[in-house]
mmCIF file of C-alpha atoms in Angstrom:
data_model
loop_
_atom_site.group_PDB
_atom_site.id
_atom_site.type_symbol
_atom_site.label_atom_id
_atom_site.label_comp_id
_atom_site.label_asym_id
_atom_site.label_seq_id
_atom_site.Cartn_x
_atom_site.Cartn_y
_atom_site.Cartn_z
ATOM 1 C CA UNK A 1 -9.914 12.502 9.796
ATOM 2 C CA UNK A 2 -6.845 11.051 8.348
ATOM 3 C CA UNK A 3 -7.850 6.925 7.732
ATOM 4 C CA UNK A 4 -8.286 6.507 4.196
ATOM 5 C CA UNK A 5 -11.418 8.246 3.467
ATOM 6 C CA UNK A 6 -13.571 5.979 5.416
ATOM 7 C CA UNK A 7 -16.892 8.375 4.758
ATOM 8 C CA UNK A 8 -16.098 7.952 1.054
ATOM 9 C CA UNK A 9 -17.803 5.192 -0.734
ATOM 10 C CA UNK A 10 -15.417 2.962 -3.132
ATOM 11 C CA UNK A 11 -16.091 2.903 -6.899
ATOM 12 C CA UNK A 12 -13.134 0.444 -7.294
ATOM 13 C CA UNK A 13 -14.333 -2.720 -9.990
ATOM 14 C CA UNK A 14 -15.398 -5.244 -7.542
ATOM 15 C CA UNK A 15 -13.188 -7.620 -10.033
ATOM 16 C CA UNK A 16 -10.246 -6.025 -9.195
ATOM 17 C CA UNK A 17 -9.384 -7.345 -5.901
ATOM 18 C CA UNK A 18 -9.703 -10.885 -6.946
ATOM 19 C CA UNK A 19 -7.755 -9.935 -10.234
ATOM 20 C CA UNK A 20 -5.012 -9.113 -7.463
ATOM 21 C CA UNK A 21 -5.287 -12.178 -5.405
ATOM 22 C CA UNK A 22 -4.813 -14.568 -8.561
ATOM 23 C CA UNK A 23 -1.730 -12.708 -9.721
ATOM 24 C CA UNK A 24 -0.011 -13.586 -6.745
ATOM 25 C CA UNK A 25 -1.255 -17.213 -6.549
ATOM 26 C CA UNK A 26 -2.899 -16.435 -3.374
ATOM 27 C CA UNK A 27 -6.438 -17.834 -3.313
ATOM 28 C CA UNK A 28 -5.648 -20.869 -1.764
ATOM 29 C CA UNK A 29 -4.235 -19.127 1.462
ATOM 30 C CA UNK A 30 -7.464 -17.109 2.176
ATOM 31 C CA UNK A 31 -10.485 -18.369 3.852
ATOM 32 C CA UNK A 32 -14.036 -19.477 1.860
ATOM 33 C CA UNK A 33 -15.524 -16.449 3.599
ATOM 34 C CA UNK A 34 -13.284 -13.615 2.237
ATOM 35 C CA UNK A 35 -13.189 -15.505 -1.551
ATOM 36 C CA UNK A 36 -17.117 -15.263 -0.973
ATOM 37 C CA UNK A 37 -16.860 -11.721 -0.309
ATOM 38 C CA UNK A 38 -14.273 -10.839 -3.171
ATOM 39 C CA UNK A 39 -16.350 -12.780 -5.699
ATOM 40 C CA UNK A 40 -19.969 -11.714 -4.714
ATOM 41 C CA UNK A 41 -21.775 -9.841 -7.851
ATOM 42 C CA UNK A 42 -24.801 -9.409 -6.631
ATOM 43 C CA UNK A 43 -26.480 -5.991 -7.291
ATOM 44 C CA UNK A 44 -27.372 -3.570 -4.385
ATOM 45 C CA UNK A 45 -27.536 0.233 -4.471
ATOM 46 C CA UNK A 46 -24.542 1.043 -2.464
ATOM 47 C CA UNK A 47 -25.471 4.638 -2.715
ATOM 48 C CA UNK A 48 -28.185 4.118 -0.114
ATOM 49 C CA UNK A 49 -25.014 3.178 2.359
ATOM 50 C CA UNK A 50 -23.501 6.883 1.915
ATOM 51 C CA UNK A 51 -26.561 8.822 1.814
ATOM 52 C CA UNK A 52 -26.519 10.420 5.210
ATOM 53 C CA UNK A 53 -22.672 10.886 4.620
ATOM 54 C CA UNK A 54 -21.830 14.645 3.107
ATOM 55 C CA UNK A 55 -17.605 15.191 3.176
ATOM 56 C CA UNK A 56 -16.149 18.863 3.257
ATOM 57 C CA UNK A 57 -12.525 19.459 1.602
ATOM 58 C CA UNK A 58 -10.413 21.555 4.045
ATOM 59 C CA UNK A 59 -7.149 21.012 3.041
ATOM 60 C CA UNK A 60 -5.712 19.507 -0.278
ATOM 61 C CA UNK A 61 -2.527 19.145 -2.122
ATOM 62 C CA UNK A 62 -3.459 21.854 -4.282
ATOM 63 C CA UNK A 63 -4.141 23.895 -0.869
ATOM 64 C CA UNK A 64 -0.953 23.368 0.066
ATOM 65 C CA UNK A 65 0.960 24.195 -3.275
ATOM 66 C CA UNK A 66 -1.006 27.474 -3.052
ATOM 67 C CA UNK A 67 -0.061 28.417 0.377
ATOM 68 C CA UNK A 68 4.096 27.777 -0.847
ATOM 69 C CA UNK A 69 3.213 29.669 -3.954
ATOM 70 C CA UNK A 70 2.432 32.855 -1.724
ATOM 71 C CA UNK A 71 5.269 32.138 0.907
ATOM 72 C CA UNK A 72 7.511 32.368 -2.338
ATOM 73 C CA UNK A 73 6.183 35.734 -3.513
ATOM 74 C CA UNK A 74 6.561 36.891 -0.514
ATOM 75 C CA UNK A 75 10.095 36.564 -1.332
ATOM 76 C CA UNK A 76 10.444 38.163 -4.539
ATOM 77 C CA UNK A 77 9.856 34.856 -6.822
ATOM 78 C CA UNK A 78 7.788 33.876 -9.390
ATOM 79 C CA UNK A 79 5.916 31.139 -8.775
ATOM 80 C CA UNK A 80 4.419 28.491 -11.231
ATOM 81 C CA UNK A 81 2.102 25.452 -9.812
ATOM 82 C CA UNK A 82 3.120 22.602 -12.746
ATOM 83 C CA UNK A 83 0.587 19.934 -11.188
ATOM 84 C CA UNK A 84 -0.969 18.129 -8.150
ATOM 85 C CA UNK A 85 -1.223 15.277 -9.736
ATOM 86 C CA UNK A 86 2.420 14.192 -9.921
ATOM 87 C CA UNK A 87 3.212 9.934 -10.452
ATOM 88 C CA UNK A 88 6.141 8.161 -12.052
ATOM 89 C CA UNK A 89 8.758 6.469 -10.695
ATOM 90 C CA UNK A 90 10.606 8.789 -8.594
ATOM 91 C CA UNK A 91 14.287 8.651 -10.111
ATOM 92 C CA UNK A 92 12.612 9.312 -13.516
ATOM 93 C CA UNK A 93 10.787 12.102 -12.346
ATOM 94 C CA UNK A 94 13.541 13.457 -10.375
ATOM 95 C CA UNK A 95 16.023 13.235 -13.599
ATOM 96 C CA UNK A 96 13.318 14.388 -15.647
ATOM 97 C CA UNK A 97 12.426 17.934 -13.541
ATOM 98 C CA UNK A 98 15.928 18.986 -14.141
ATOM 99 C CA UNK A 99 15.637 18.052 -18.043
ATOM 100 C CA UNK A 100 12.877 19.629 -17.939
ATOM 101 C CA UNK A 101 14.071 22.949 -16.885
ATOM 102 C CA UNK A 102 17.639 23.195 -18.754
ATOM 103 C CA UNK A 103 16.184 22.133 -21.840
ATOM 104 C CA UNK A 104 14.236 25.397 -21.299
ATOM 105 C CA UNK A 105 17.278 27.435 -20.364
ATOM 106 C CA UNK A 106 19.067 25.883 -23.225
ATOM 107 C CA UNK A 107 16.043 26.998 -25.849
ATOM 108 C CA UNK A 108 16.173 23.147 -26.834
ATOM 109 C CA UNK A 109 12.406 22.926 -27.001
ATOM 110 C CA UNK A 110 11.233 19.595 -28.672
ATOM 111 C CA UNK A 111 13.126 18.110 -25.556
ATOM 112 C CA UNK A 112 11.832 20.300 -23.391
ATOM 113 C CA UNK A 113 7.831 19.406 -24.639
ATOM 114 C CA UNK A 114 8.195 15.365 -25.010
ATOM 115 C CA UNK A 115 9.790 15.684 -21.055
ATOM 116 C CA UNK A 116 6.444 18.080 -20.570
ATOM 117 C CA UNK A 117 4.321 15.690 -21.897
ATOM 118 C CA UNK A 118 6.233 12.739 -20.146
ATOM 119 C CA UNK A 119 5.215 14.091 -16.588
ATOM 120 C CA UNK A 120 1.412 15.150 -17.740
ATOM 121 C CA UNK A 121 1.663 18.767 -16.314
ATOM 122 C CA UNK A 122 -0.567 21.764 -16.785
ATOM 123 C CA UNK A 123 -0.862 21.991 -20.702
ATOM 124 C CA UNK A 124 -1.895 25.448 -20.247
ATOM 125 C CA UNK A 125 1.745 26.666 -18.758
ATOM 126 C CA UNK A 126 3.689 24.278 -21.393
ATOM 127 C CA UNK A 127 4.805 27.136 -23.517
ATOM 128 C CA UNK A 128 4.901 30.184 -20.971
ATOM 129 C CA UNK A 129 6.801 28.596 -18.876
ATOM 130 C CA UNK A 130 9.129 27.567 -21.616
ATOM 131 C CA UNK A 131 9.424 31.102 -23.060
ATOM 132 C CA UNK A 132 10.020 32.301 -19.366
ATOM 133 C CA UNK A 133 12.523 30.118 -18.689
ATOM 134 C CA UNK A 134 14.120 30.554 -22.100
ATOM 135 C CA UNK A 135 14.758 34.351 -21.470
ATOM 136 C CA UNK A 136 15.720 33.731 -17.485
ATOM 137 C CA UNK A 137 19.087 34.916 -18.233
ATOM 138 C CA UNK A 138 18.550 38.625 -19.148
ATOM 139 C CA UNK A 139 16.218 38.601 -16.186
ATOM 140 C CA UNK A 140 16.751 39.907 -12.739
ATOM 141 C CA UNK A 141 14.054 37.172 -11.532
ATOM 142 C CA UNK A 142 13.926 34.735 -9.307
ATOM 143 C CA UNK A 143 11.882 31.440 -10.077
ATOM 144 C CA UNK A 144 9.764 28.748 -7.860
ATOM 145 C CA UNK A 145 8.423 26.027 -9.026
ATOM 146 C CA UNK A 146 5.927 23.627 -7.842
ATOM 147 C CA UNK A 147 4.801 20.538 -8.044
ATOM 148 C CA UNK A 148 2.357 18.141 -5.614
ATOM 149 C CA UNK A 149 1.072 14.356 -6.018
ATOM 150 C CA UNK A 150 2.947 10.999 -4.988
ATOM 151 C CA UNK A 151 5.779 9.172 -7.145
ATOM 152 C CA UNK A 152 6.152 5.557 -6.585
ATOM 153 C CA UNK A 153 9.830 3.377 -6.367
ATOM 154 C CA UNK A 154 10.521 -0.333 -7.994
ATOM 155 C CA UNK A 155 12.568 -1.278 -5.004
ATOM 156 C CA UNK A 156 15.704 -3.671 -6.947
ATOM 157 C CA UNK A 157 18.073 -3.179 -3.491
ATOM 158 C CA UNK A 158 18.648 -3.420 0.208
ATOM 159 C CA UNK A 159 18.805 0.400 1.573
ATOM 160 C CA UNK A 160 17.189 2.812 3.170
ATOM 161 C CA UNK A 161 15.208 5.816 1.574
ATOM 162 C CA UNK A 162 12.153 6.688 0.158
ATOM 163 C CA UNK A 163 10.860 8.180 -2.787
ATOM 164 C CA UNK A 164 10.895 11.862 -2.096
ATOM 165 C CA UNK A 165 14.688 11.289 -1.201
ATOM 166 C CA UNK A 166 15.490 9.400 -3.934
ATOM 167 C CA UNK A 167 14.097 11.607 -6.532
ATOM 168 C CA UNK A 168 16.183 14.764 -4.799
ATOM 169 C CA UNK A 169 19.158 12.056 -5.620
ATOM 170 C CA UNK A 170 18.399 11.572 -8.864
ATOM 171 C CA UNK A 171 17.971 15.188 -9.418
ATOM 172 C CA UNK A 172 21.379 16.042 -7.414
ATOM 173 C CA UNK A 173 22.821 13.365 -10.393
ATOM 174 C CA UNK A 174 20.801 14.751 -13.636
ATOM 175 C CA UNK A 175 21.987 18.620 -12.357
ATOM 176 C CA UNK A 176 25.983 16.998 -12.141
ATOM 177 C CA UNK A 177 25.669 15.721 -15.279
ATOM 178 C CA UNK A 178 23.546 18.781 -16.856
ATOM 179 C CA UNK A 179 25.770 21.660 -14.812
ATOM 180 C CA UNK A 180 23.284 24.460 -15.560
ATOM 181 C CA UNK A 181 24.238 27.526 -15.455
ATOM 182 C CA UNK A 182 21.897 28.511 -13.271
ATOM 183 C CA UNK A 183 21.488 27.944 -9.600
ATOM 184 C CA UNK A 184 19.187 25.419 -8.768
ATOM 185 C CA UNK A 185 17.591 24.025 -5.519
ATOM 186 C CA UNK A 186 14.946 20.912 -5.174
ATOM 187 C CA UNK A 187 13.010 20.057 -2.259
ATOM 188 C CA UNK A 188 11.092 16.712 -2.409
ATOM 189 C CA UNK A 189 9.310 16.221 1.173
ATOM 190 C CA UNK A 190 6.038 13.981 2.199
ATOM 191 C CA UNK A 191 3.384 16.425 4.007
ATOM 192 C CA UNK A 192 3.053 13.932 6.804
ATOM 193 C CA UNK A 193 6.605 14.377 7.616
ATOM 194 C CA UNK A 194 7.783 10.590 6.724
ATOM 195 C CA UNK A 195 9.084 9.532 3.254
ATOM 196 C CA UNK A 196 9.929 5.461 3.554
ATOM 197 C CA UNK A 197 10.940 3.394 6.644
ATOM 198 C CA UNK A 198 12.857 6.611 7.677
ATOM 199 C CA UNK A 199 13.116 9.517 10.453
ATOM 200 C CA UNK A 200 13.140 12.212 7.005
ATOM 201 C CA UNK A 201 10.235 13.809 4.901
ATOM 202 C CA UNK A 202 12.068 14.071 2.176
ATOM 203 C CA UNK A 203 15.793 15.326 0.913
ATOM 204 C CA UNK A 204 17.041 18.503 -0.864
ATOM 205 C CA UNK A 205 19.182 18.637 -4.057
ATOM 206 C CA UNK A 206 21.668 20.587 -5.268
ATOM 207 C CA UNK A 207 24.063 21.088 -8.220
ATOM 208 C CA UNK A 208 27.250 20.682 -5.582
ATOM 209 C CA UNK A 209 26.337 17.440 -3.907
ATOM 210 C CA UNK A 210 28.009 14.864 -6.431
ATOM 211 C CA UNK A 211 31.268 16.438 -6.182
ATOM 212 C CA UNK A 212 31.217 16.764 -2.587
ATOM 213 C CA UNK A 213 30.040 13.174 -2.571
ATOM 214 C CA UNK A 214 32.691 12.164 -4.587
ATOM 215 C CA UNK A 215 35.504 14.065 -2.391
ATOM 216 C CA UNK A 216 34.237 11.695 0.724
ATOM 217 C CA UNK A 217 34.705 8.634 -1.517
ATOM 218 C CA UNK A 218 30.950 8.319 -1.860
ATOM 219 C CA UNK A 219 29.207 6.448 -5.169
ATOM 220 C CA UNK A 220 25.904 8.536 -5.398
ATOM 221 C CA UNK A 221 25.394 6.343 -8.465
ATOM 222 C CA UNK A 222 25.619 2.617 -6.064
ATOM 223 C CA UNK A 223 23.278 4.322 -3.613
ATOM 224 C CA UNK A 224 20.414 5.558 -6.221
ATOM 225 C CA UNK A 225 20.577 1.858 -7.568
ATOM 226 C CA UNK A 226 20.486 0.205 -3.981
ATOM 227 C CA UNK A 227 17.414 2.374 -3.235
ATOM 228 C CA UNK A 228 19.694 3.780 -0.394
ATOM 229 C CA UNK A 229 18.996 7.177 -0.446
ATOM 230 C CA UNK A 230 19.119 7.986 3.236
ATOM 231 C CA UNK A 231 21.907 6.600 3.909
ATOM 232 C CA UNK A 232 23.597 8.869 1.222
ATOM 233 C CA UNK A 233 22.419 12.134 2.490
ATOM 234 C CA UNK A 234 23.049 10.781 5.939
ATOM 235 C CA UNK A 235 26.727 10.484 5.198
ATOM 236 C CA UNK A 236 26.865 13.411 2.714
ATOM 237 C CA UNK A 237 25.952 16.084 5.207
ATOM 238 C CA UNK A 238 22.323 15.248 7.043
ATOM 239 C CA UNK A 239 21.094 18.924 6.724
ATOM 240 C CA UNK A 240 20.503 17.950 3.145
ATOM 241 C CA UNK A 241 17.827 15.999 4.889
ATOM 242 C CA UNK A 242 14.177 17.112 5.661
ATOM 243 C CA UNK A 243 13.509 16.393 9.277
ATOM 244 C CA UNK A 244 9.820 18.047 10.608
ATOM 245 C CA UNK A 245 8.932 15.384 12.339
ATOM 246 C CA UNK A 246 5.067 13.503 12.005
ATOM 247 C CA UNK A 247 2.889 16.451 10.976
ATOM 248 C CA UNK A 248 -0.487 14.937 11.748
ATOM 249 C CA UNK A 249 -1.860 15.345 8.168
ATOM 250 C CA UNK A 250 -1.210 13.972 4.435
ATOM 251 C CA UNK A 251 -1.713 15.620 1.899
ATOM 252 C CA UNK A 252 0.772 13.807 -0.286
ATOM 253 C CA UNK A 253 4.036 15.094 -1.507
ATOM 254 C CA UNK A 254 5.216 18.798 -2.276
ATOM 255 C CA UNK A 255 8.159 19.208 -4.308
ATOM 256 C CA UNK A 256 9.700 22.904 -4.930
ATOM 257 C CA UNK A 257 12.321 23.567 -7.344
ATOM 258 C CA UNK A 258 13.820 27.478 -6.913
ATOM 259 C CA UNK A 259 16.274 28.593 -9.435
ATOM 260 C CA UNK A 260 18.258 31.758 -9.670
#
């Protein structure tokens, strides 16, 4: 059942609702009988509700990162799962990935740690993956990474997107500016097949985009700022976009980063 976890009893602060309502100047607008509600402290074992109520995990984000981890050694790459617990705001987090991983190539590796630290992944993989990456060049390997969870977006403008897309922008603009020289692909896609008030999951990035961009007298910059991200990878070339359709789960978002 996809709704929310209905069978799973909330632990929120009962405070924190209210908290909500008078940031907004809103308690006037609501009737006595949900203020009532919102503001009722009275004790009750709430356990006692959920007692007959026993909930069995059958598929996860960390299921699903798994699953792409063996697809991806099936085809020859090493795979590292970096976190399911991904947040941040998405243009951050999509500038930061690709900091992240030429700071590595480039053995620059106080940069490469506070970004580490920045996006709270595994601790435990901080400095293998660094010394991997580090020595990539004088390796015949191939390299996927992964990464689940859900990134949020402060919209500021009027356009289209969401925040698997724009992350893959801001990535496509961090790899222009960065120009590794190694070849590398990012996939940012929602599980449930929709990312935003659009028809995509998600978007794909790559190091060639910007300039191609450019050469149709695009602004990639304009668009990441007017949270317009579909409408730039519409107009780039729309197989840059993620199309699957609704997948009738969600089990948040699954980014993959391959380099070569």
């Amino acid at each position: 059942m996809i709704a929310s976890g209905p069978t799973v009893q909330n632990t929120d602060d009962p405070s924190l609702a209210m908290s909500i309502i008078e940031k907004y100047k809103l308690h006037n607008q609501l009737p006595e009988s949900v203020i009532q509600i919102l503001t009722d402290t009275s004790v009750e074992d709430k356990n006692e509700s959920f007692s007959h109520v026993t909930n069995f995990i059958i598929g996860n984000n960390k299921t699903a990162l798994n699953a792409a981890a063996k697809i991806a050694e099936d085809l020859d790459y090493d795979s590292f799962i970096l976190t399911n617990k991904l947040t941040g705001i998405a243009s951050n987090t999509g500038r930061n990935l690709i900091l992240l991983i030429t700071a590595a190539l480039q053995n620059e590796f106080e940069l490469f740690n506070d970004i580490y630290v920045q996006l709270d992944l595994h601790s435990h993989l901080k400095d293998t993956l660094f010394n991997y990456l580090n020595n990539f060049r004088n390796q015949n390997k191939k390299l996927c990474l992964l990464l689940g969870g859900e990134t949020t977006v402060t919209v500021y403008g009027s356009g289209v997107g969401g925040r698997n897309q724009e992350l893959a922008l801001a990535a496509a603009l961090e790899m222009h500016k960065n120009k590794p020289d190694n070849n590398i692909t990012l996939l940012s896609a929602g599980t449930d097949g929709i990312d935003g008030p659009t028809c995509a999951a998600g978007a794909i990035a790559t190091i060639s985009q910007i300039e191609e961009a450019k050469s149709k007298g695009l602004d990639p910059t304009s668009f990441l700022n007017n949270n317009d991200s579909y409408t730039f990878f519409s107009q780039l070339n729309e197989r840059w976009l993620v199309k699957i359709g609704h997948t009738g789960t969600n089990v948040m978002d699954v980014i993959i980063i391959l380099i070569s």
